[in-house]
mmCIF file of C-alpha atoms and ligand atoms in Angstrom:
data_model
loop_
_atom_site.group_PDB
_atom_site.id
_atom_site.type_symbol
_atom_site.label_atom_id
_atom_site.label_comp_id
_atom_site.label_asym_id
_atom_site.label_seq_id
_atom_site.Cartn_x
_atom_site.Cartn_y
_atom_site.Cartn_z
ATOM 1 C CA UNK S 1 0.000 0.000 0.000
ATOM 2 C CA UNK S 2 1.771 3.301 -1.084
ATOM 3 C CA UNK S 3 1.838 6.429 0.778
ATOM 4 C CA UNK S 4 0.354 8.512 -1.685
ATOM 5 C CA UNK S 5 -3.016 6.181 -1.138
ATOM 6 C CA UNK S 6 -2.387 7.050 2.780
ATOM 7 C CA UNK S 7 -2.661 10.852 2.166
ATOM 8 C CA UNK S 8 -5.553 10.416 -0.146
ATOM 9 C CA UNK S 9 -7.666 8.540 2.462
ATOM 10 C CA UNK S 10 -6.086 10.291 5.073
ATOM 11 C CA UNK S 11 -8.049 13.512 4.403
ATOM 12 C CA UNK S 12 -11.551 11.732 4.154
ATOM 13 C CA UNK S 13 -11.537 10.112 7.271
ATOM 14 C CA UNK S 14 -11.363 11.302 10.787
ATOM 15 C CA UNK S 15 -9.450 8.710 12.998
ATOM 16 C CA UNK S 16 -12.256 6.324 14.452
ATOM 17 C CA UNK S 17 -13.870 7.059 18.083
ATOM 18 C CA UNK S 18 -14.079 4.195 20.017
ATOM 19 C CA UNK S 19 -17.610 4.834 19.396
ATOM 20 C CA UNK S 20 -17.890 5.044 15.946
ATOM 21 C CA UNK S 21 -15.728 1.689 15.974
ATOM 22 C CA UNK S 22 -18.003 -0.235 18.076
ATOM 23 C CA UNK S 23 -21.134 0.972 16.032
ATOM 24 C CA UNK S 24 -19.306 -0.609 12.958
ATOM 25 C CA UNK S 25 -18.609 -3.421 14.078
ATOM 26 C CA UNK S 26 -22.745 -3.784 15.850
ATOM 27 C CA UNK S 27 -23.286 -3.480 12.415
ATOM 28 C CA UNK S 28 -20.790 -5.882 10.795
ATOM 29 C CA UNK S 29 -22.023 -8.429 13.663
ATOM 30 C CA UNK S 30 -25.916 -8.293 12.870
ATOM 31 C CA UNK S 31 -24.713 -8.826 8.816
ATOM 32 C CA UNK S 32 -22.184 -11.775 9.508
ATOM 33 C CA UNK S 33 -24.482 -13.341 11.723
ATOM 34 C CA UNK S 34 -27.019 -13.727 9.338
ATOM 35 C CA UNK S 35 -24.909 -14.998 6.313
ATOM 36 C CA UNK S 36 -23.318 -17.149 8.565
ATOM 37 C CA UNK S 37 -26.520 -18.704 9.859
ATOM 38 C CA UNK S 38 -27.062 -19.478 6.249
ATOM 39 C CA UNK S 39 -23.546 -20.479 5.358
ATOM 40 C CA UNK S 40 -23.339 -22.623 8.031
ATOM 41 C CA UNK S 41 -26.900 -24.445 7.112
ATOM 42 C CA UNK S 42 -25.322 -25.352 3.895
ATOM 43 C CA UNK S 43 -21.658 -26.428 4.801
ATOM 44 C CA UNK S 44 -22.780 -28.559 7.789
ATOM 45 C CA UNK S 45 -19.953 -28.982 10.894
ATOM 46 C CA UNK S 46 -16.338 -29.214 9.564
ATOM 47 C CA UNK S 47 -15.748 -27.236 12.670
ATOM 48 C CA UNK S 48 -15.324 -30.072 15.149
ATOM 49 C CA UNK S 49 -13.238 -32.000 12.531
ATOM 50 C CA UNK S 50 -10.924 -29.398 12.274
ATOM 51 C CA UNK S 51 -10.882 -29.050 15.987
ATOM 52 C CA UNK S 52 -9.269 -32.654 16.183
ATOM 53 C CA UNK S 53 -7.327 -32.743 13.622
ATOM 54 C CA UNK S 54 -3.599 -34.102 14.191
ATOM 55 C CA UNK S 55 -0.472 -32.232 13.074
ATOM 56 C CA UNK S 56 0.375 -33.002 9.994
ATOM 57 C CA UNK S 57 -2.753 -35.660 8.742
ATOM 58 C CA UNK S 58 -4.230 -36.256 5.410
ATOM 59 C CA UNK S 59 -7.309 -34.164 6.769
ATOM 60 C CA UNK S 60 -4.986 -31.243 8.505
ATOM 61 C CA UNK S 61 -4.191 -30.587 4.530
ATOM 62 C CA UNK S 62 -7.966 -29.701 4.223
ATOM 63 C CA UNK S 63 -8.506 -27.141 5.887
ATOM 64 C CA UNK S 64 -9.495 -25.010 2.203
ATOM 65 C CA UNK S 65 -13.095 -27.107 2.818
ATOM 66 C CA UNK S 66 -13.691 -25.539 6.102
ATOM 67 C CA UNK S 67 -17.090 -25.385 7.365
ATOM 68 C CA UNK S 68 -19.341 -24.441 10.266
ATOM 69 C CA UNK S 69 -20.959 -26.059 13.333
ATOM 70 C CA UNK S 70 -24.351 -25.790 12.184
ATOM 71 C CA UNK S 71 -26.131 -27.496 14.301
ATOM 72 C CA UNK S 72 -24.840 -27.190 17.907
ATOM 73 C CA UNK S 73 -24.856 -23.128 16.837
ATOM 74 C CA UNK S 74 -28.556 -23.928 15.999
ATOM 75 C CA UNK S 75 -28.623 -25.818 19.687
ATOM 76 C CA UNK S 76 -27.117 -22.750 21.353
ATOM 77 C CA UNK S 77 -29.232 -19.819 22.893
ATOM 78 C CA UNK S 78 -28.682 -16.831 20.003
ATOM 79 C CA UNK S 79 -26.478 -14.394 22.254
ATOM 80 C CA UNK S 80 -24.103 -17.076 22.270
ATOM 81 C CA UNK S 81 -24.483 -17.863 18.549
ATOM 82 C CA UNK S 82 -23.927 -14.036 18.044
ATOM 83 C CA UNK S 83 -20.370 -13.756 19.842
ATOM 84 C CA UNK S 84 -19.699 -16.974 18.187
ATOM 85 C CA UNK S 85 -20.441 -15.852 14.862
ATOM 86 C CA UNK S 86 -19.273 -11.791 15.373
ATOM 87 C CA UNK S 87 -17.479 -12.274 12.000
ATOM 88 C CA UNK S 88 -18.240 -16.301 12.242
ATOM 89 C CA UNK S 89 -18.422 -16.466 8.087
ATOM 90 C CA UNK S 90 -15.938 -18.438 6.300
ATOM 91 C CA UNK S 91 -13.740 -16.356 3.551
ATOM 92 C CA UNK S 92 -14.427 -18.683 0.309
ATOM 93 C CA UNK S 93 -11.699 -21.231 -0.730
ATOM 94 C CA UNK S 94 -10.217 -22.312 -3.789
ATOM 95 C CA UNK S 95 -8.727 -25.073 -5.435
ATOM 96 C CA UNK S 96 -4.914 -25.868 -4.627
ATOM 97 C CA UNK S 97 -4.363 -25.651 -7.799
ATOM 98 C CA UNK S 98 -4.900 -21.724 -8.440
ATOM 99 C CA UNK S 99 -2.460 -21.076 -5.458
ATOM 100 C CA UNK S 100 0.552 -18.534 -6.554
ATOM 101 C CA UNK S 101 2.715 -16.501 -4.694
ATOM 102 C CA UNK S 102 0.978 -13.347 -4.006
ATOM 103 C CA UNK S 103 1.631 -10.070 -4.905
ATOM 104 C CA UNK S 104 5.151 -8.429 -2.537
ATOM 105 C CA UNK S 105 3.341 -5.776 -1.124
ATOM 106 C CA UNK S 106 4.714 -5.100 2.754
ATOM 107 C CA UNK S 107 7.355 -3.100 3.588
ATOM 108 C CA UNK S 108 6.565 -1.251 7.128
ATOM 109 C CA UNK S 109 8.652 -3.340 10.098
ATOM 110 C CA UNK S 110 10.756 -5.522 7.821
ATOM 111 C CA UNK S 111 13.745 -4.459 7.632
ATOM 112 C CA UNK S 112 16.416 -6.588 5.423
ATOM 113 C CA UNK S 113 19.037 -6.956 8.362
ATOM 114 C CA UNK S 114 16.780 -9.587 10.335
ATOM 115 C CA UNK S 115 18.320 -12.780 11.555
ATOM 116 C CA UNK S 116 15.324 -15.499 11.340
ATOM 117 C CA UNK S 117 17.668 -17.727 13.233
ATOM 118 C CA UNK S 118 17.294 -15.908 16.215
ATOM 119 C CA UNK S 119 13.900 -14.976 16.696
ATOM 120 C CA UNK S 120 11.361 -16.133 18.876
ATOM 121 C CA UNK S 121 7.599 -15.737 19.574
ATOM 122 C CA UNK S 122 6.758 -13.516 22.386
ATOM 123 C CA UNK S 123 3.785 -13.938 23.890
ATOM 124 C CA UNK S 124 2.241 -10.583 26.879
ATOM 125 C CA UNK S 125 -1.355 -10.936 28.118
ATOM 126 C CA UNK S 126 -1.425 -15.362 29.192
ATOM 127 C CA UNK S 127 -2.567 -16.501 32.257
ATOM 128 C CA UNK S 128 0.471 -18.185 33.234
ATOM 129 C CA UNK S 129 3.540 -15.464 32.845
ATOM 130 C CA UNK S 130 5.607 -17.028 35.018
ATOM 131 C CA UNK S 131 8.276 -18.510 32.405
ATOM 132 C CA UNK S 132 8.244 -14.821 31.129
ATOM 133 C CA UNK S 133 12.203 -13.977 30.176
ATOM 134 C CA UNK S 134 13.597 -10.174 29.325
ATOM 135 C CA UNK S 135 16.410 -9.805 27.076
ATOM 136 C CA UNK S 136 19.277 -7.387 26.236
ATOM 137 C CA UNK S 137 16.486 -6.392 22.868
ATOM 138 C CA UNK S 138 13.570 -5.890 24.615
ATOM 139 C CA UNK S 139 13.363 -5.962 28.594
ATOM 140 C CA UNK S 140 9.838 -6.629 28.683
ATOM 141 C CA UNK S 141 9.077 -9.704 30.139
ATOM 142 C CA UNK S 142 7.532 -11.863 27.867
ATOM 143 C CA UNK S 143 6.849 -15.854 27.337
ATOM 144 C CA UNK S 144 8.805 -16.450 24.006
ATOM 145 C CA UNK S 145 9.006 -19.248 21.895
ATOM 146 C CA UNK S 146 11.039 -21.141 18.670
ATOM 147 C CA UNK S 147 8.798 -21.594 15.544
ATOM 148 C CA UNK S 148 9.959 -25.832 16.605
ATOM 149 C CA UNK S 149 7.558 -25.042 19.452
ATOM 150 C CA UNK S 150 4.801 -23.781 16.997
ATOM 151 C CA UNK S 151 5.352 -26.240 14.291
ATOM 152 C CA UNK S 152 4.549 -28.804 16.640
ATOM 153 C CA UNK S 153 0.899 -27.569 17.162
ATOM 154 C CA UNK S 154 -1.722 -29.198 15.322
ATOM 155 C CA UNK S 155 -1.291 -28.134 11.622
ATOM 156 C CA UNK S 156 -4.091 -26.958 8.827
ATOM 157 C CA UNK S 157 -3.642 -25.253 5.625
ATOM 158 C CA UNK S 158 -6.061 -23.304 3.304
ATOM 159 C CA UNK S 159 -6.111 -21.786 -0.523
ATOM 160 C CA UNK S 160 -7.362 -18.619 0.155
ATOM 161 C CA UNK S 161 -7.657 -14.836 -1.350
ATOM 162 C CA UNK S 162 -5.185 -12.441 -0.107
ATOM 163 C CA UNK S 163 -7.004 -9.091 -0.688
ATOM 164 C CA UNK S 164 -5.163 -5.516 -0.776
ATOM 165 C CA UNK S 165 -7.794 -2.934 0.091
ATOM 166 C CA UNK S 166 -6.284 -1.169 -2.964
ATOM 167 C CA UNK S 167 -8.172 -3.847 -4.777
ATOM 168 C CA UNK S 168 -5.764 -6.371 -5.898
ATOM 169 C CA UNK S 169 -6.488 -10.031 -4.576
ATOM 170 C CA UNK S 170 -4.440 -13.359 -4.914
ATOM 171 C CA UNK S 171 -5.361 -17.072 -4.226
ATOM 172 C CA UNK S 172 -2.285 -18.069 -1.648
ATOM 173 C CA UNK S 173 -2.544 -21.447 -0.085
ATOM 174 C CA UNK S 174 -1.086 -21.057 3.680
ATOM 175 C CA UNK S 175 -0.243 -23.444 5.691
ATOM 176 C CA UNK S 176 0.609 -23.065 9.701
ATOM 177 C CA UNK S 177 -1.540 -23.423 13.095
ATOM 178 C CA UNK S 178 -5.003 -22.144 13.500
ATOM 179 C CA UNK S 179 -4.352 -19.499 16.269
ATOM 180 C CA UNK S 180 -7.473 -21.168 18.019
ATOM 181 C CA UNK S 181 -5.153 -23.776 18.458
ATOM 182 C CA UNK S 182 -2.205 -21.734 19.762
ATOM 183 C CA UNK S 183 -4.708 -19.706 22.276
ATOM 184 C CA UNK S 184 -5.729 -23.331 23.845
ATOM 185 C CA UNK S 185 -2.092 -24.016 24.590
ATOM 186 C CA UNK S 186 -0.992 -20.090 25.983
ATOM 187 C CA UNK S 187 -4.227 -18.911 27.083
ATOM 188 C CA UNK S 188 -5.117 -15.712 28.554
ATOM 189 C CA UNK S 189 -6.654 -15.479 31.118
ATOM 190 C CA UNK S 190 -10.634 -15.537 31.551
ATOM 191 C CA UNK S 191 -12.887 -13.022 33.149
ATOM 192 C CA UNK S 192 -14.544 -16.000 35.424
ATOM 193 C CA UNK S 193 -11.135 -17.453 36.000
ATOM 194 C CA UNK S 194 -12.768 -20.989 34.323
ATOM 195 C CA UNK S 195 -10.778 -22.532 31.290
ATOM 196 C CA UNK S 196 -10.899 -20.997 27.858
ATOM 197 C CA UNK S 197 -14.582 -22.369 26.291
ATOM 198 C CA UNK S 198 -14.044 -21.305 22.539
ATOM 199 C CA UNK S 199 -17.389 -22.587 22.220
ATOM 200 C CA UNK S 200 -19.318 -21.198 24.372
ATOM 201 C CA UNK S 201 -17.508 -18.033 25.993
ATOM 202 C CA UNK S 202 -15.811 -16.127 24.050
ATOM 203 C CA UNK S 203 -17.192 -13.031 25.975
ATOM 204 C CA UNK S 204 -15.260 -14.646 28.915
ATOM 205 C CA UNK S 205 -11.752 -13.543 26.571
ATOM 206 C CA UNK S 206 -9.898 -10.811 26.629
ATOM 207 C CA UNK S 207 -11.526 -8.744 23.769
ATOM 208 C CA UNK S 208 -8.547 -8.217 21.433
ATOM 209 C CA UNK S 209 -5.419 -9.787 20.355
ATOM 210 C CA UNK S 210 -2.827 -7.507 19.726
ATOM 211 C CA UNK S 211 0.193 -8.448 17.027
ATOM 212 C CA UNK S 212 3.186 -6.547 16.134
ATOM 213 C CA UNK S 213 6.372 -6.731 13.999
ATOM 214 C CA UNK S 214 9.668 -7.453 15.606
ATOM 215 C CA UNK S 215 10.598 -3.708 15.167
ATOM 216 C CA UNK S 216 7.366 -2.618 16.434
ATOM 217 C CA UNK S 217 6.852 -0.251 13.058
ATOM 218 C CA UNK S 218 4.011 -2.409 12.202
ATOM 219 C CA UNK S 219 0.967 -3.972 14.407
ATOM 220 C CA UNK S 220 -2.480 -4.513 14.162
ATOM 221 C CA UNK S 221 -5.292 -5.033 16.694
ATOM 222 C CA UNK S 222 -8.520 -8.151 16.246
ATOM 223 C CA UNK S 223 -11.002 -8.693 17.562
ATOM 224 C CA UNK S 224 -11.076 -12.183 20.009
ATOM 225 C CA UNK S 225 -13.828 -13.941 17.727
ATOM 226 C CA UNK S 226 -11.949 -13.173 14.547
ATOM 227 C CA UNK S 227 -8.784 -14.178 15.926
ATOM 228 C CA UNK S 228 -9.760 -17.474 16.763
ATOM 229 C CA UNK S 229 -11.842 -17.911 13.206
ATOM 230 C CA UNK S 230 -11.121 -21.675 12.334
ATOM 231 C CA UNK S 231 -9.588 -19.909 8.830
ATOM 232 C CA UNK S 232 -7.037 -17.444 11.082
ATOM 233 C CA UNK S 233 -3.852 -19.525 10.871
ATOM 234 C CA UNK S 234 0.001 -18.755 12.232
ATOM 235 C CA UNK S 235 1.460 -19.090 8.605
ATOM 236 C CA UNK S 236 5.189 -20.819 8.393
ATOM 237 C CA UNK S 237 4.371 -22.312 5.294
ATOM 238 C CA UNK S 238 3.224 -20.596 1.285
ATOM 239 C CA UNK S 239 2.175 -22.635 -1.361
ATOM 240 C CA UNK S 240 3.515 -26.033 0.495
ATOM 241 C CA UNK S 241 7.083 -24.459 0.892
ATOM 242 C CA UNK S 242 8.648 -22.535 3.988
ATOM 243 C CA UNK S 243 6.956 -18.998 4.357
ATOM 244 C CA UNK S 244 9.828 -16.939 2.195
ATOM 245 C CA UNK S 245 11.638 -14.046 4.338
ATOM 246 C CA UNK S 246 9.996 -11.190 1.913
ATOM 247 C CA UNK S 247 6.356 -12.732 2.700
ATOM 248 C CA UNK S 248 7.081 -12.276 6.414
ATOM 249 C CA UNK S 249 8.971 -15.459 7.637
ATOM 250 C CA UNK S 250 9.410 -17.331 10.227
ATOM 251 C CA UNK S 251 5.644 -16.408 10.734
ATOM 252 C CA UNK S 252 2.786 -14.199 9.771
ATOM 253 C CA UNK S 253 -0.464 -14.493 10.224
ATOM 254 C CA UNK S 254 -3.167 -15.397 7.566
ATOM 255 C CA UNK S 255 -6.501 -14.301 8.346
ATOM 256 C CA UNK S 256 -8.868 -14.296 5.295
ATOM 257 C CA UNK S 257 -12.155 -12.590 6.779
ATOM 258 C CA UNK S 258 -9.975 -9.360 6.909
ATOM 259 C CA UNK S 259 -8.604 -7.285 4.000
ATOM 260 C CA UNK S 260 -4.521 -7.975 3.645
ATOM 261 C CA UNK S 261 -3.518 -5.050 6.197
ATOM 262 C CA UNK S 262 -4.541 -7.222 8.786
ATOM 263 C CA UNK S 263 -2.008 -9.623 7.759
ATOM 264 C CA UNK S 264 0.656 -9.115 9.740
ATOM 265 C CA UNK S 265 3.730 -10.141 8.090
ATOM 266 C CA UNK S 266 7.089 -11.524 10.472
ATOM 267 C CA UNK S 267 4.900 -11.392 14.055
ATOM 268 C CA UNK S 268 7.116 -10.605 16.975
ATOM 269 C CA UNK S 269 4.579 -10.020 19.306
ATOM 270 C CA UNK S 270 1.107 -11.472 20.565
ATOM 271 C CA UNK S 271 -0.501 -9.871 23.312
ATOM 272 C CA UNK S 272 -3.958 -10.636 24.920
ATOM 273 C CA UNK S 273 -5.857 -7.141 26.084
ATOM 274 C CA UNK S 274 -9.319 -5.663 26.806
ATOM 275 C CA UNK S 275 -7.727 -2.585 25.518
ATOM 276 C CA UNK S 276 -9.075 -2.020 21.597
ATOM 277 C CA UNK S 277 -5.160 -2.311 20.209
ATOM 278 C CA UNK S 278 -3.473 0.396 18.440
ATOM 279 C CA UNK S 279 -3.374 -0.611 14.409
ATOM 280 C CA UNK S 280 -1.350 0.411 11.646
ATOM 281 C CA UNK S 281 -3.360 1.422 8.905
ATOM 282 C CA UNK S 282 -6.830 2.365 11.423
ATOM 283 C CA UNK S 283 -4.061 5.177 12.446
ATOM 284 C CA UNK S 284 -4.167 6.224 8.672
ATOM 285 C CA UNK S 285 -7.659 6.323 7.954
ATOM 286 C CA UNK S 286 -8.679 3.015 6.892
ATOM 287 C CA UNK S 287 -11.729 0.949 8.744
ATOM 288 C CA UNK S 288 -10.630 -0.342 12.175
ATOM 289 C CA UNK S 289 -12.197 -4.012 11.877
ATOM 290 C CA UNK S 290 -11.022 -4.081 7.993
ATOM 291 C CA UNK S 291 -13.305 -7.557 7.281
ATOM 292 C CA UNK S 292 -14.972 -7.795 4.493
HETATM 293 N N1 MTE I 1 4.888 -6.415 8.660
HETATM 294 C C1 MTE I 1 4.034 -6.058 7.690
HETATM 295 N N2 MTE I 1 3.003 -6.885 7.397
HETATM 296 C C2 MTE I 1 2.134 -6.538 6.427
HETATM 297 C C3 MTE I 1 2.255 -5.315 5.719
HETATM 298 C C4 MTE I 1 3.354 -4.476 6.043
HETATM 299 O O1 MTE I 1 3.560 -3.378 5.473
HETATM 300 N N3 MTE I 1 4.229 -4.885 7.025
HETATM 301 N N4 MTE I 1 1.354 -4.977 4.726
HETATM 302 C C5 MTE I 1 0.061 -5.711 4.714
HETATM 303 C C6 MTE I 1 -0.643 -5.567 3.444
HETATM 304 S S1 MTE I 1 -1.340 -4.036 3.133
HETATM 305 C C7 MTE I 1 -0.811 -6.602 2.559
HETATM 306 S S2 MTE I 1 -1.805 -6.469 1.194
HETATM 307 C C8 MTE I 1 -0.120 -7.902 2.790
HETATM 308 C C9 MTE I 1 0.662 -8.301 1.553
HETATM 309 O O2 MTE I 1 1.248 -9.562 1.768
HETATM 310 P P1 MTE I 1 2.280 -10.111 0.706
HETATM 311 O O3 MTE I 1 3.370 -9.084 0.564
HETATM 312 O O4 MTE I 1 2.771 -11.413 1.249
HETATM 313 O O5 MTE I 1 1.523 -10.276 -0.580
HETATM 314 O O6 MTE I 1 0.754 -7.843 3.924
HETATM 315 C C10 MTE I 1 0.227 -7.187 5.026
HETATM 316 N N5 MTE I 1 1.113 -7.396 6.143
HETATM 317 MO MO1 MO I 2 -2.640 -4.380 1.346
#
């Protein structure tokens, strides 16, 4: 995205009010809850598949025919079904076979001297903090973990559209761990101090999910329910090969109900917060929530 789209944008939109944001996304949620209840009466309950699938099986390569739990979200009361399904619709899919490496479009917080070798994961916000390191880089203590530790969470992939808000879109097939997945195993912590019911509770969450570059020069802020989207994976892997340094390697994330800025290229950070997280390109004018 270039800068002389930024200053064009810039000028027609105010920076959102927490206010404004919220109303947007009411409305979002009352839309996407209603295609979804349709969606999901059609593409019956892949959900619970996926759910058990183990790393690296024939049917963790399937993820591109995701579907929905149609009927327990029929069993549940409709507030439920509501947070469930706050942007609950799957992005379409596409065959394998139209997969190609997308368009290079991201420079902001990857800078060329970056040693992949030595990065790790760190994780602010989990319930349990207590393995939480500093270092001489960054003295905030955080939980942080190899990509060995993430590659050996349960493992999906999906053919997807990537889609620039300046209108471009390509079908990339990602493969990595569905962050749903990666929240089970460092959870935050709940509001009723039970265990994490991504079923049931998301309202018992933190509200947000907070990612940044390395650097810190790029970050973006989602919402719990779209973060934990069956189709929201932690990418290590394009088009069946290792995730390529100048597509944001050793991982970015891949989440196809949002428009490509949400895509955070080479992650450095995850933080859990009730605090709606600070975000790149909302700063410059475009939507806060960014699905579409
Ligand atoms: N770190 C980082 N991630 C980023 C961006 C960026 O500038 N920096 N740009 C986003 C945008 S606007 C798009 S469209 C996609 C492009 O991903 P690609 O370069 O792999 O096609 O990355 C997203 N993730
Ligand atoms: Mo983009």
């Amino acid at each position: 995205m270039s800068e002389r789209k930024v200053e064009r944008t810039a000028s027609q939109s105010e920076a959102l009010t927490d206010e404004e944001a919220e109303r947007q996304i009411r409305r979002k949620s009352r839309r996407s809850f209603l295609l979804g209840a349709v969606t999901v009466a059609v593409a019956g309950s892949g959900w619970w598949k996926l759910r058990s699938l183990a790393p690296g099986s024939k049917e963790a390569q399937d993820l591109g025919d995701v579907a929905w739990p149609f009927r327990r979200a029929l069993e549940t009361n409709e507030k439920l079904s509501r947070a469930y399904f706050r942007d609950g619709r799957p992005a379409p899919t596409f065959p394998r076979k139209e997969a190609k490496e997308p368009r290079l479009n991201a420079q902001v917080g990857l800078p060329e001297e970056f040693d992949p070798a030595a990065w790790k994961l760190s994780l602010l916000g989990l319930k349990d903090m207590s393995a939480a390191t500093a270092t001489d880089e960054d003295p905030t203590p955080a939980v942080r973990l190899p990509i060995e530790a993430i590659k050996a969470f349960p493992k999906a992939d999906m053919t997807v559209e990537l889609k620039c808000i300046e209108g471009w879109a390509d079908v990339v097939n990602w493969g990595g761990t569905p962050f749903a997945e990666f929240l089970k195993r460092y959870p935050p912590p709940t509001k009723s101090g039970k265990p994490v019911d991504l079923d049931n509770r998301l309202d018992d969450l933190p509200q947000y999910v907070a990612l940044e570059t390395p650097d810190g020069e790029y970050y973006v802020g989602l919402d719990i329910a779209s973060a934990v989207h069956p189709q929201t994976l932690l990418c290590y892997e394009m088009n069946g090969e290792d995730l390529p340094l100048n597509h944001g390697a050793p991982l970015r994330l891949a989440i196809p109900v949002k428009y490509g800025i949400k895509n955070l290229q080479r992650i450095g950070t995850i933080r859990y917060t009730d605090e709606r997280p600070k975000d790149y390109w909302a700063e410059r004018g475009y939507d806060w929530y960014a699905g579409h």
